[in-house]
Coordinates of C-alpha atoms in Angstrom, one line a residue:
M780 CA 0.0 0.0 0.0
S781 CA 1.5 3.4 -1.2
V782 CA -1.6 5.6 -0.4
I783 CA -1.9 7.2 3.0
T784 CA -4.4 9.7 4.4
I785 CA -3.6 12.9 6.1
Q786 CA -6.0 15.5 7.5
S787 CA -6.0 19.1 8.7
P788 CA -8.6 21.7 10.0
L789 CA -9.7 24.3 7.7
F790 CA -10.4 27.9 8.9
S791 CA -12.1 30.8 6.9
D792 CA -14.5 33.7 7.6
E793 CA -17.9 33.0 9.1
N794 CA -19.8 33.3 5.7
S795 CA -17.7 30.6 4.1
L796 CA -18.0 28.2 6.9
R797 CA -21.8 28.8 7.2
L798 CA -22.2 28.4 3.3
F799 CA -20.6 24.9 3.5
W800 CA -22.5 24.0 6.7
E801 CA -25.8 24.9 5.1
L802 CA -25.0 23.1 1.8
M803 CA -23.9 19.9 3.5
V804 CA -26.7 19.8 6.1
E805 CA -29.7 21.2 4.5
K806 CA -29.2 20.0 0.9
N807 CA -26.5 17.3 0.3
T808 CA -27.3 15.1 3.3
P809 CA -31.1 15.1 2.6
L810 CA -30.3 14.3 -1.0
I811 CA -28.3 11.3 0.0
N812 CA -31.0 10.2 2.5
E813 CA -33.6 10.5 -0.4
L814 CA -31.4 8.6 -2.9
L815 CA -31.1 5.7 -0.3
E816 CA -34.7 5.6 0.3
Q817 CA -35.8 5.6 -3.4
L818 CA -33.1 3.2 -4.4
G819 CA -34.2 0.8 -1.6
K820 CA -37.7 0.8 -3.1
H821 CA -36.6 0.3 -6.7
P822 CA -38.1 -2.8 -8.6
N823 CA -34.6 -4.1 -9.5
F824 CA -33.5 -4.1 -5.8
E825 CA -33.4 -7.8 -5.3
T826 CA -31.5 -8.3 -8.6
W827 CA -28.9 -5.8 -7.4
L828 CA -28.8 -7.7 -4.0
Q829 CA -28.0 -10.9 -5.7
K830 CA -25.1 -9.3 -7.9
G831 CA -23.9 -7.4 -4.8
E832 CA -23.7 -4.1 -6.6
M833 CA -26.0 -1.3 -7.6
P834 CA -25.5 0.3 -11.2
K835 CA -24.1 3.8 -11.0
D836 CA -26.1 5.0 -14.0
T837 CA -29.4 4.3 -12.2
I838 CA -28.2 6.2 -9.2
E839 CA -27.2 9.2 -11.6
T840 CA -30.6 9.1 -13.2
I841 CA -32.5 9.4 -9.9
C842 CA -30.0 12.1 -8.7
D843 CA -30.6 14.1 -11.9
S844 CA -34.4 13.9 -11.4
L845 CA -34.0 15.0 -7.6
K846 CA -31.7 18.0 -8.2
K847 CA -34.4 19.7 -10.3
Q848 CA -36.4 19.9 -7.0
E849 CA -36.0 23.1 -5.1
R850 CA -34.9 21.5 -1.8
F851 CA -32.0 19.8 -3.5
A852 CA -31.1 22.5 -6.1
G853 CA -28.3 24.8 -6.0
Q854 CA -25.4 22.7 -5.1
P855 CA -22.1 22.5 -6.9
G856 CA -21.6 19.8 -9.4
R857 CA -19.2 17.9 -7.3
F858 CA -21.7 17.7 -4.4
Y859 CA -24.0 15.9 -6.6
T860 CA -21.2 13.6 -7.9
S861 CA -20.1 12.9 -4.4
A862 CA -23.6 12.0 -3.3
V863 CA -23.9 9.4 -6.1
T864 CA -20.5 7.9 -5.3
L865 CA -21.2 7.8 -1.5
V866 CA -24.8 6.1 -2.1
K867 CA -23.1 3.4 -4.3
E868 CA -20.4 2.5 -1.7
V869 CA -23.1 2.5 1.1
Y870 CA -25.2 0.0 -0.8
K871 CA -22.2 -2.0 -1.8
S872 CA -21.1 -2.4 1.8
W873 CA -24.6 -3.3 2.8
F874 CA -25.0 -5.9 0.0
A875 CA -21.7 -7.4 1.1
L876 CA -23.0 -7.6 4.7
Q877 CA -26.2 -9.3 3.7
K878 CA -24.3 -11.8 1.5
R879 CA -22.0 -12.7 4.3
R880 CA -25.0 -13.2 6.7
Q881 CA -26.9 -15.3 4.1
R882 CA -23.7 -17.5 3.8
Q883 CA -23.6 -17.9 7.7
I884 CA -27.2 -18.9 7.8
E885 CA -26.8 -21.5 5.1
G886 CA -23.7 -22.9 7.0
K887 CA -25.5 -23.2 10.3
E888 CA -28.5 -24.8 8.7
R889 CA -26.3 -27.3 7.1
W890 CA -24.7 -28.0 10.5
L891 CA -28.0 -28.3 12.2
K892 CA -29.2 -30.6 9.6
M893 CA -26.1 -33.0 10.1
L894 CA -26.0 -32.7 13.9
K895 CA -27.5 -35.6 15.8
S896 CA -27.0 -37.0 19.3
D897 CA -25.3 -40.4 19.7
M898 CA -28.6 -42.0 20.4
E899 CA -30.0 -40.6 17.1
L900 CA -27.0 -41.8 15.2
Q901 CA -27.3 -45.3 16.6
Q902 CA -31.0 -45.4 15.8
E903 CA -30.4 -44.0 12.2
S904 CA -27.6 -46.4 11.4
E905 CA -29.0 -49.5 13.4
C906 CA -25.5 -50.0 14.7
S907 CA -24.0 -49.7 18.2
L908 CA -21.8 -46.7 19.1
D909 CA -18.7 -48.9 19.1
V910 CA -19.3 -49.7 15.5
I911 CA -19.7 -46.1 14.6
R912 CA -16.6 -45.2 16.4
V913 CA -14.6 -48.0 14.4
K914 CA -16.1 -46.7 11.1
S915 CA -15.2 -43.1 12.0
T916 CA -11.6 -44.2 12.7
K917 CA -11.3 -45.8 9.4
I918 CA -12.6 -42.8 7.5
L919 CA -10.6 -40.3 9.4
T920 CA -7.3 -42.3 8.7
S921 CA -8.2 -42.9 5.1
F922 CA -8.9 -39.1 4.6
V923 CA -5.8 -37.9 6.3
A924 CA -3.6 -40.3 4.4
K925 CA -5.1 -39.3 1.1
F926 CA -5.0 -35.6 2.0
T927 CA -1.4 -35.7 2.9
Q928 CA -0.6 -37.7 -0.4
D929 CA -2.3 -35.2 -2.5
K930 CA -0.6 -32.4 -0.8
K931 CA 2.7 -34.1 -1.3
K932 CA 2.1 -34.5 -5.0
Q933 CA 1.2 -30.9 -5.5
S934 CA 4.2 -29.7 -3.6
K935 CA 6.4 -31.8 -6.0
I936 CA 4.7 -30.4 -9.0
K937 CA 4.8 -26.8 -8.0
K938 CA 8.1 -26.6 -6.2
G939 CA 10.1 -29.7 -7.0
N940 CA 12.3 -31.4 -4.4
K941 CA 14.4 -28.3 -3.7
T942 CA 11.8 -26.7 -1.4
K943 CA 11.0 -27.8 2.1
K944 CA 7.6 -29.2 2.9
N945 CA 5.5 -27.5 5.7
K946 CA 5.4 -29.5 8.9
K947 CA 1.7 -29.4 9.1
D948 CA 0.2 -31.3 6.2
F949 CA -3.4 -30.0 6.9
S950 CA -5.2 -27.5 9.2
N951 CA -8.2 -28.4 11.1
T952 CA -10.3 -26.2 8.7
A953 CA -9.3 -28.2 5.8
L954 CA -10.0 -31.4 7.7
F955 CA -13.4 -30.2 8.7
G956 CA -14.3 -28.9 5.4
G957 CA -13.0 -32.1 3.7
L958 CA -15.1 -34.3 5.8
F959 CA -18.3 -32.3 5.5
D960 CA -17.9 -32.4 1.7
I961 CA -17.7 -36.2 2.0
Y962 CA -20.7 -36.2 4.2
D963 CA -22.8 -34.3 1.6
K964 CA -21.9 -36.9 -1.1
T965 CA -22.0 -40.0 0.9
E966 CA -25.3 -42.2 0.6
D967 CA -24.3 -45.1 2.8
C968 CA -26.2 -44.8 6.0
L969 CA -23.4 -46.1 8.5
S970 CA -20.8 -43.8 6.8
R971 CA -22.9 -40.7 7.0
C972 CA -23.5 -41.4 10.8
A973 CA -19.7 -42.0 11.2
L974 CA -19.0 -38.7 9.4
A975 CA -21.6 -36.9 11.6
Y976 CA -20.1 -38.4 14.6
L977 CA -16.5 -37.0 13.6
L978 CA -17.8 -33.7 12.6
K979 CA -19.7 -33.0 15.8
N980 CA -16.7 -34.2 17.9
N981 CA -14.3 -31.9 16.2
C982 CA -12.9 -34.4 13.8
Q983 CA -12.0 -36.7 16.5
V984 CA -13.2 -40.1 17.8
S985 CA -14.2 -39.5 21.4
E986 CA -13.8 -42.3 23.8
V987 CA -16.2 -40.5 26.4
D988 CA -19.9 -41.1 26.2
E989 CA -21.9 -38.1 25.1
D990 CA -23.7 -36.0 27.8
P991 CA -27.2 -35.6 26.6
D992 CA -27.7 -32.2 28.4
Q993 CA -24.5 -30.8 27.1
Y994 CA -25.6 -32.0 23.5
A995 CA -28.9 -30.4 23.9
K996 CA -27.2 -27.1 25.2
S997 CA -24.7 -27.1 22.2
R998 CA -27.5 -27.5 19.7
R999 CA -29.7 -24.9 21.3
K1000 CA -26.8 -22.5 21.1
K1001 CA -26.5 -23.0 17.3
E1002 CA -30.3 -22.6 17.0
I1003 CA -30.0 -19.3 18.8
E1004 CA -27.3 -18.1 16.5
L1005 CA -29.3 -19.1 13.6
E1006 CA -32.3 -17.2 14.9
R1007 CA -30.1 -14.0 15.5
L1008 CA -28.6 -14.1 11.9
K1009 CA -32.2 -14.4 10.4
N1010 CA -33.4 -11.5 12.4
Q1011 CA -30.1 -9.5 11.3
I1012 CA -30.6 -10.3 7.6
K1013 CA -34.1 -8.8 8.0
S1014 CA -32.5 -5.6 8.9
R1015 CA -33.6 -2.4 7.5
K1016 CA -32.0 -1.0 4.4
P1017 CA -29.8 2.1 4.8
K1018 CA -31.9 5.1 5.9
G1019 CA -29.3 7.8 6.0
R1020 CA -28.7 10.2 8.7
D1021 CA -31.2 11.9 11.0
L1022 CA -29.6 15.3 11.5
T1023 CA -32.6 16.9 13.2
G1024 CA -33.5 13.9 15.5
E1025 CA -37.1 13.8 14.2
K1026 CA -37.0 10.0 14.0
W1027 CA -35.8 9.5 17.6
L1028 CA -38.4 11.9 18.9
K1029 CA -41.1 10.1 16.9
T1030 CA -40.0 6.8 18.4
L1031 CA -40.0 8.2 21.8
S1032 CA -43.5 9.3 21.3
E1033 CA -44.4 5.9 20.3
V1034 CA -42.8 4.4 23.4
V1035 CA -44.7 6.8 25.7
N1036 CA -48.2 6.5 24.0
Q1037 CA -48.3 3.0 22.5
I1038 CA -48.1 -0.6 23.7
P1039 CA -45.7 -2.7 21.5
L1040 CA -47.4 -5.2 19.3
N1041 CA -44.6 -7.9 20.0
E1042 CA -41.2 -8.4 21.4
D1043 CA -39.6 -7.5 18.1
E1044 CA -41.3 -4.2 18.0
A1045 CA -40.2 -3.4 21.6
K1046 CA -36.5 -4.3 20.7
S1047 CA -36.7 -2.2 17.7
W1048 CA -37.8 0.8 19.8
Q1049 CA -35.1 0.0 22.3
A1050 CA -32.4 0.0 19.5
T1051 CA -33.6 3.1 18.1
L1052 CA -33.5 5.1 21.3
L1053 CA -30.1 3.7 22.5
R1054 CA -28.5 4.4 19.1
G1055 CA -26.3 7.4 19.1
N1056 CA -27.5 9.8 16.2
S1057 CA -24.9 11.3 14.1
Y1058 CA -25.6 15.1 13.9
M1059 CA -22.8 15.7 11.4
P1060 CA -23.6 15.7 7.7
Y1061 CA -22.3 13.4 5.1
P1062 CA -18.7 14.1 3.7
V1063 CA -18.2 15.4 0.2
E1064 CA -15.6 13.6 -1.9
Y1065 CA -13.3 15.4 -4.2
E1066 CA -12.2 12.4 -6.5
T1067 CA -10.3 14.6 -9.0
N1068 CA -7.3 16.2 -7.5
T1069 CA -7.6 19.3 -9.9
D1070 CA -10.9 20.2 -8.1
L1071 CA -8.8 21.7 -5.4
T1072 CA -6.8 25.0 -5.9
W1073 CA -3.8 25.5 -3.7
L1074 CA -2.4 29.0 -2.8
T1075 CA 0.3 30.5 -0.5
N1076 CA 0.4 34.0 0.8
D1077 CA 3.5 36.2 1.4
K1078 CA 3.9 34.7 5.0
G1079 CA 4.0 31.1 3.6
R1080 CA 0.6 30.3 4.9
I1081 CA -1.3 27.6 2.7
F1082 CA -4.9 28.1 1.5
V1083 CA -7.2 25.9 -0.5
K1084 CA -10.2 26.5 -2.8
F1085 CA -12.7 24.1 -4.1
S1086 CA -14.1 24.2 -7.6
G1087 CA -17.8 25.0 -8.2
M1088 CA -18.0 27.4 -5.2
N1089 CA -17.5 30.6 -7.0
K1090 CA -21.0 30.6 -8.4
L1091 CA -22.4 30.7 -4.8
M1092 CA -19.9 32.9 -3.1
N1093 CA -17.0 35.1 -4.3
E1094 CA -13.6 33.2 -4.2
P1095 CA -14.3 31.3 -0.9
K1096 CA -10.8 30.2 0.4
F1097 CA -9.8 28.1 3.5
E1098 CA -6.5 28.3 5.4
V1099 CA -4.9 24.9 6.2
Y1100 CA -4.0 24.5 9.9
C1101 CA -1.7 21.4 9.8
D1102 CA 0.9 20.3 12.1
S1103 CA 4.7 20.1 11.2
R1104 CA 4.5 16.4 10.6
Q1105 CA 2.1 17.0 7.6
L1106 CA 3.3 20.5 6.5
H1107 CA 5.6 19.0 3.8
Y1108 CA 2.8 17.2 2.1
F1109 CA 0.6 20.3 1.9
Q1110 CA 3.7 22.3 0.5
R1111 CA 4.1 19.7 -2.2
F1112 CA 0.3 20.0 -3.1
C1113 CA 0.9 23.7 -3.7
Q1114 CA 4.1 23.0 -5.7
D1115 CA 2.5 20.4 -7.9
W1116 CA -0.6 22.5 -8.5
Q1117 CA 1.4 25.5 -9.4
I1118 CA 3.6 23.7 -11.9
W1119 CA 0.6 22.1 -13.6
H1120 CA -1.5 25.3 -13.6
E1121 CA 1.3 27.2 -15.4
D1122 CA 1.6 24.7 -18.2
K1123 CA -1.5 22.4 -18.3
E1124 CA -0.6 21.1 -21.7
T1125 CA 2.8 19.7 -20.6
Y1126 CA 2.2 18.2 -17.3
S1127 CA -0.3 15.5 -16.3
S1128 CA -2.2 15.7 -13.1
G1129 CA -1.9 12.0 -12.8
L1130 CA 1.6 12.6 -11.3
F1131 CA 0.2 14.8 -8.4
I1132 CA 1.1 13.5 -5.2
L1133 CA -2.5 14.3 -4.0
R1134 CA -4.7 11.7 -5.3
S1135 CA -8.2 12.6 -3.9
A1136 CA -9.7 14.6 -0.9
R1137 CA -12.8 14.5 1.4
L1138 CA -14.4 17.4 3.2
L1139 CA -16.1 16.7 6.4
W1140 CA -17.3 18.2 9.7
Q1141 CA -15.9 16.9 12.9
E1142 CA -18.1 17.3 16.0
R1143 CA -17.0 19.6 18.8
K1144 CA -18.9 20.4 22.1
G1145 CA -20.0 24.0 22.7
K1146 CA -22.8 26.6 22.4
G1147 CA -23.5 28.9 19.5
K1148 CA -23.8 28.5 15.7
P1149 CA -22.9 25.0 14.5
W1150 CA -20.4 26.2 11.8
K1151 CA -18.7 28.1 14.7
I1152 CA -18.7 25.0 17.1
H1153 CA -17.8 22.2 14.7
C1154 CA -14.5 22.0 12.8
L1155 CA -14.2 21.7 9.0
I1156 CA -11.8 19.0 8.2
L1157 CA -10.0 18.3 4.9
Q1158 CA -8.8 14.7 4.5
C1159 CA -6.2 14.0 1.7
S1160 CA -5.1 10.7 0.1
V1161 CA -1.4 10.9 -0.7
E1162 CA 0.5 8.7 -3.1
T1163 CA 3.8 8.2 -1.3
R1164 CA 5.5 6.7 -4.5
L1165 CA 5.4 10.1 -6.1
W1166 CA 7.6 11.9 -3.4
T1167 CA 11.0 11.6 -4.9
Q1168 CA 12.3 12.0 -8.5
E1169 CA 13.4 8.3 -9.0
E1170 CA 9.9 6.9 -7.7
T1171 CA 7.9 9.4 -9.7
E1172 CA 9.9 8.1 -12.9
L1173 CA 8.8 4.5 -12.1
V1174 CA 5.3 5.5 -11.6
R1175 CA 5.3 7.5 -14.8
L1176 CA 6.5 4.5 -16.8
E1177 CA 3.9 2.4 -15.3
K1178 CA 1.2 4.9 -16.3
I1179 CA 2.8 5.1 -19.8
N1180 CA 2.6 1.2 -20.2
Q1181 CA -1.0 1.2 -19.0
A1182 CA -2.0 4.1 -21.4
D1183 CA -0.4 2.4 -24.4
K1184 CA -2.2 -0.8 -23.7
T1185 CA -5.6 1.0 -23.4
I1186 CA -5.0 3.1 -26.6
S1187 CA -4.0 -0.1 -28.5
K1188 CA -7.2 -1.9 -27.5
M1189 CA -9.4 0.9 -28.4
E1190 CA -7.8 1.5 -31.8
Q1191 CA -8.1 -2.2 -32.7
K1192 CA -11.8 -2.0 -32.3
G1193 CA -12.2 0.0 -35.4
S1194 CA -15.3 2.1 -35.4
L1195 CA -15.9 3.7 -32.0
K1196 CA -19.1 5.3 -30.4
K1197 CA -19.1 8.9 -29.5
N1198 CA -18.3 8.2 -25.8
Q1199 CA -15.4 5.9 -26.8
V1200 CA -13.9 8.6 -29.2
T1201 CA -14.1 10.9 -26.2
R1202 CA -12.3 8.5 -23.9
L1203 CA -9.7 7.7 -26.7
T1204 CA -9.0 11.4 -27.2
K1205 CA -8.6 11.6 -23.4
E1206 CA -6.1 8.8 -23.2
L1207 CA -4.0 10.1 -26.0
T1208 CA -3.7 13.6 -24.4
T1209 CA -2.8 11.8 -21.0
R1210 CA -0.2 9.8 -22.9
R1211 CA 1.3 12.8 -24.5
K1212 CA 1.5 14.6 -21.1
L1213 CA 3.2 11.6 -19.4
N1214 CA 6.3 12.2 -21.5
T1215 CA 7.1 14.9 -19.2
S1216 CA 8.0 14.4 -15.6
F1217 CA 7.4 16.8 -12.7
P1218 CA 10.4 19.0 -11.9
G1219 CA 11.7 20.0 -8.7
R1220 CA 11.3 16.7 -6.7
P1221 CA 14.0 15.7 -4.5
S1222 CA 16.4 12.9 -5.5
K1223 CA 16.8 9.9 -3.2
S1224 CA 18.3 6.6 -4.2
L1225 CA 15.7 3.9 -4.3
Y1226 CA 15.8 1.3 -1.6
Q1227 CA 17.5 -1.8 -2.7
G1228 CA 16.7 -4.9 -0.6
K1229 CA 18.0 -8.4 -1.0
S1230 CA 15.2 -10.5 -2.4
N1231 CA 16.3 -13.5 -0.4
I1232 CA 16.0 -11.7 3.0
L1233 CA 12.4 -11.5 4.2
V1234 CA 10.8 -10.1 7.4
G1235 CA 8.0 -12.3 8.5
V1236 CA 5.4 -10.8 11.0
S1237 CA 3.1 -13.0 13.1
L1238 CA 0.2 -11.8 15.0
G1239 CA -0.9 -13.2 18.2
L1240 CA -3.4 -12.9 21.0
D1241 CA -1.4 -11.5 23.8
K1242 CA 1.7 -10.8 21.7
P1243 CA 0.4 -8.5 19.0
A1244 CA 3.6 -8.9 16.7
T1245 CA 6.5 -11.2 16.6
V1246 CA 9.1 -10.8 13.9
A1247 CA 11.5 -13.3 12.2
V1248 CA 14.2 -12.1 9.7
V1249 CA 14.8 -15.0 7.4
D1250 CA 17.4 -15.7 4.8
A1251 CA 15.0 -17.8 2.7
A1252 CA 17.5 -19.0 0.0
N1253 CA 19.5 -20.8 2.8
N1254 CA 16.5 -21.5 5.0
K1255 CA 18.2 -19.6 7.9
V1256 CA 16.7 -17.4 10.5
L1257 CA 19.0 -14.2 11.0
T1258 CA 17.1 -13.0 14.1
Y1259 CA 13.9 -12.9 16.0
R1260 CA 12.2 -9.9 17.7
S1261 CA 9.5 -10.3 20.3
V1262 CA 6.9 -7.5 20.9
K1263 CA 8.9 -6.5 24.1
Q1264 CA 12.1 -6.1 22.1
L1265 CA 10.2 -4.2 19.3
L1266 CA 8.7 -1.7 21.7
G1267 CA 11.8 -1.4 24.0
D1268 CA 11.3 1.4 26.5
H1269 CA 7.7 1.8 25.5
Y1270 CA 6.7 -1.7 26.3
N1271 CA 4.8 -0.4 29.3
L1272 CA 2.3 1.2 27.0
L1273 CA 1.1 -2.4 26.0
N1274 CA 0.0 -3.0 29.5
R1275 CA -1.5 0.5 29.8
Q1276 CA -3.7 -0.3 26.7
R1277 CA -4.7 -3.7 28.0
Q1278 CA -5.9 -2.2 31.4
Q1279 CA -7.8 0.5 29.4
Q1280 CA -9.7 -2.0 27.2
Q1281 CA -10.6 -4.1 30.3
R1282 CA -11.9 -0.9 32.0
L1283 CA -13.9 0.0 29.0
S1284 CA -15.3 -3.5 28.6
H1285 CA -16.4 -3.5 32.2
E1286 CA -18.2 -0.2 31.9
R1287 CA -19.8 -1.4 28.6
H1288 CA -21.0 -4.6 30.2
K1289 CA -22.5 -2.5 33.0
A1290 CA -24.3 -0.2 30.6
Q1291 CA -25.7 -3.2 28.7
K1292 CA -27.2 -4.6 31.8
Q1293 CA -28.9 -1.3 32.4
N1294 CA -30.0 -0.9 28.8
A1295 CA -28.1 2.4 28.7
P1296 CA -26.0 3.8 25.9
N1297 CA -22.8 1.7 25.7
S1298 CA -20.7 3.3 23.0
F1299 CA -17.5 4.3 24.9
G1300 CA -14.7 5.8 22.8
E1301 CA -11.2 4.7 23.2
S1302 CA -8.0 6.8 23.3
E1303 CA -5.5 6.8 20.5
L1304 CA -3.1 4.8 22.7
G1305 CA -3.5 1.7 20.6
Q1306 CA -2.9 3.5 17.5
Y1307 CA 0.2 5.0 18.8
V1308 CA 1.6 1.6 19.8
D1309 CA 0.8 0.4 16.3
R1310 CA 3.0 3.1 14.9
L1311 CA 5.9 2.3 17.1
L1312 CA 5.6 -1.4 16.3
A1313 CA 5.6 -0.5 12.5
D1314 CA 8.5 1.9 12.8
A1315 CA 10.5 -1.0 14.7
I1316 CA 9.6 -3.5 12.0
V1317 CA 10.6 -1.3 9.0
A1318 CA 13.8 -0.4 10.8
I1319 CA 14.7 -3.9 11.3
A1320 CA 13.9 -4.5 7.6
K1321 CA 16.4 -1.7 6.7
T1322 CA 19.0 -3.0 9.1
Y1323 CA 19.0 -6.5 7.3
S1324 CA 18.4 -5.0 3.8
A1325 CA 15.2 -7.0 3.5
G1326 CA 13.5 -7.3 0.2
S1327 CA 10.1 -7.4 1.6
I1328 CA 8.0 -7.6 4.8
V1329 CA 5.5 -10.5 4.9
L1330 CA 2.2 -9.9 6.7
P1331 CA -0.5 -12.5 7.6
K1332 CA -4.0 -12.4 5.8
L1333 CA -6.6 -11.1 8.2
R1334 CA -8.9 -13.7 7.1
D1335 CA -6.9 -16.4 8.8
M1336 CA -6.8 -14.5 12.1
R1337 CA -10.0 -15.9 13.6
E1338 CA -9.0 -19.4 13.4
I1339 CA -5.5 -18.7 14.6
I1340 CA -6.7 -16.9 17.8
Q1341 CA -9.2 -19.7 18.4
S1342 CA -6.6 -22.3 18.0
E1343 CA -4.1 -20.4 20.3
V1344 CA -6.7 -20.1 23.1
Q1345 CA -7.8 -23.7 22.8
A1346 CA -4.1 -24.8 22.9
R1347 CA -3.7 -22.9 26.1
A1348 CA -6.8 -24.3 27.6
E1349 CA -5.8 -27.8 26.7
K1350 CA -2.4 -27.4 28.3
K1351 CA -3.9 -25.7 31.5
I1352 CA -6.7 -28.2 32.2
P1353 CA -6.0 -31.4 30.1
G1354 CA -9.0 -34.0 29.7
Y1355 CA -11.7 -31.7 31.0
K1356 CA -13.5 -30.0 28.2
E1357 CA -16.0 -27.8 30.2
G1358 CA -13.0 -26.6 32.2
Q1359 CA -11.1 -25.8 29.2
Q1360 CA -14.2 -23.9 27.7
N1361 CA -14.5 -21.8 30.9
Y1362 CA -10.8 -21.1 31.0
A1363 CA -10.8 -20.1 27.2
K1364 CA -13.6 -17.7 27.8
D1365 CA -11.9 -16.0 30.8
Y1366 CA -8.7 -15.9 29.0
R1367 CA -10.2 -14.0 25.9
V1368 CA -11.6 -11.4 28.4
S1369 CA -8.3 -10.9 30.3
V1370 CA -5.7 -10.7 27.3
H1371 CA -5.1 -7.9 25.1
R1372 CA -7.6 -7.5 22.2
W1373 CA -5.6 -6.0 19.3
S1374 CA -7.0 -4.3 16.1
Y1375 CA -4.9 -6.2 13.7
G1376 CA -6.2 -4.6 10.7
R1377 CA -5.0 -1.3 12.1
L1378 CA -1.5 -2.6 12.8
I1379 CA -1.1 -4.2 9.3
E1380 CA -2.3 -0.7 7.7
S1381 CA 0.4 1.0 9.9
I1382 CA 3.1 -1.4 8.7
Q1383 CA 2.0 -1.0 5.1
T1384 CA 2.1 2.8 5.5
Q1385 CA 5.6 2.9 7.1
A1386 CA 6.9 0.3 4.6
A1387 CA 5.6 2.4 1.6
K1388 CA 7.2 5.5 2.7
S1389 CA 10.6 3.6 2.8
G1390 CA 9.9 1.7 -0.6
I1391 CA 9.8 -1.7 1.1
Y1392 CA 7.7 -4.2 -0.7
I1393 CA 4.7 -5.8 1.1
E1394 CA 3.8 -9.5 0.8
S1395 CA 1.1 -11.6 2.3
G1396 CA 0.6 -15.2 3.1
P1397 CA -1.5 -17.5 5.5
Q1398 CA -0.2 -17.7 9.0
Q1399 CA 0.1 -21.3 10.0
I1400 CA -1.2 -22.5 13.4
S1401 CA 1.6 -23.3 15.8
D1402 CA 2.7 -23.1 19.5
S1403 CA 5.4 -20.6 18.6
Q1404 CA 4.8 -17.2 17.2
Q1405 CA 8.4 -17.2 16.2
E1406 CA 8.0 -20.4 14.2
Q1407 CA 4.8 -18.8 12.6
A1408 CA 6.8 -15.7 11.6
K1409 CA 9.5 -17.9 10.1
E1410 CA 7.0 -20.2 8.2
L1411 CA 5.2 -17.1 6.8
A1412 CA 8.4 -15.6 5.4
L1413 CA 9.4 -19.0 3.8
F1414 CA 6.0 -19.4 2.3
A1415 CA 6.1 -16.1 0.6
Y1416 CA 9.6 -16.8 -0.8
Q1417 CA 8.4 -20.3 -2.1
E1418 CA 5.3 -18.8 -3.7
R1419 CA 7.7 -16.2 -5.4
Q1420 CA 9.8 -19.1 -6.9
V1421 CA 6.7 -20.9 -8.0
E1422 CA 5.7 -17.7 -10.0
I1423 CA 9.1 -17.5 -11.6
L1424 CA 8.9 -21.1 -12.8

């Protein structure tokens, strides 16, 4: 990832701030709310839900009809474009969430259909439990042997005999999924019962007789999970933001004056009243970097203007109040814009370090006019690869290559439609401008790492990050770094963050029991620790001239965490499943809960600034995080060799 986000407050005269507040609150946000509502009632909505995406031209058509109405008219063109983009993204996220819930429902229904007690399995198969256990053992042994053999063949085909095979031939997930697939295809009654016995016992042959009460409790737990998912999938479509609080007051009136028809309606009222309303308007996206004009005064202060606003107000401009850490980025914005503005026919805006921007209001406490209380914020997406002359040259060549491919494909089509001709003309213009690079950028030699040196980063439950620097060509570990070594003198911050989360969790639990609002914000301590870890990991990579940093895929983290907790529980309380479950539950509450996505993003950002390549791979389940980090690095190197072959 080479794009980072920076932000800064904007200050201007009262009239300019009032204008933006009124536009975003009284026109743009209501427009977005109306778009969300009309699209939710569209006859093609179910088709879009199945596809997982809403066509942009449909949103634009509805938006064009709405902006003719007086209550939505008078906005700059960028505001309408931003509304269309935002609505499309909102529904895209909602569709993805609904699809995930549907997959979960299907999976739990599949599980409940398979799940039977030992007594039911004996009755269905007309065999004793001992016979079912013997059959289960045979199936398990046969499956593991075949699975291992297939993996060995694939390893030889892909990597030859030079590479080292993983110590673990299969994960519990692969074993479970494979047995479930066999169960679906098997028609023999005894085999199906034996497979069901294995699946419900976590792919093991249990020598302990089943506890009927425990089985009933486990089944009921899954049924409750299924019921909750079915209720969630009926969740209302996106409704937008209630800036005036009218919906909340209407619900309060219903609670006071009416009796709920059923429990679901009562829960709906409770959720509405407890949900914290957002009184800030939707942000405005500036996806084109030339929509922003950058200026400086004789004192070196930086100002920004937004296109389309001159018709509403004479030259409204805003002063950028950034800190010293971000000042150089805004100075570069000014420099890039000035060079491009003076000679638009020579330079391409595609090489601006600024990629896009977002304008939003940040809530503040106080009394008075809202545009005086709340703070107008400008968020900017920055392409870090365009900072130096050498990196800009690499990006320029990439864009030239891409433009040449696009132009070649379009010219091969022969006759083109009007919009295609327009696009071809635009591509030819962009291609011509890319012949000239931006002047005045600092020169800095590109980071040159050794391709055989990789830094593997494993993530864990109570140890957020463990590092292994590996010479993959020689299968040698150069060094390990624990989270304590990475943080050094700042290690105490880890315990402070843990205590803070435990305290907030306790406060949240108390609020939930009292049916009170339970949204407690956390400090930025966790984010600060992430940055310290990221800086330390990148520093180690530079020290050993590593060619890349290998990060685990987030999708594997749930299973890894569950396996780590289960392993601890089994070691602590061997042979007592109920005790293991209780220990695992208490352990999850007591240990540090980390935002792995945030940590990975911090590492990606710092690596991008230094020009270090990021790779990803599956983190193996192991007792040692050092071993996990090592295997992660070796996996990435092996995959790289396969691609070369």
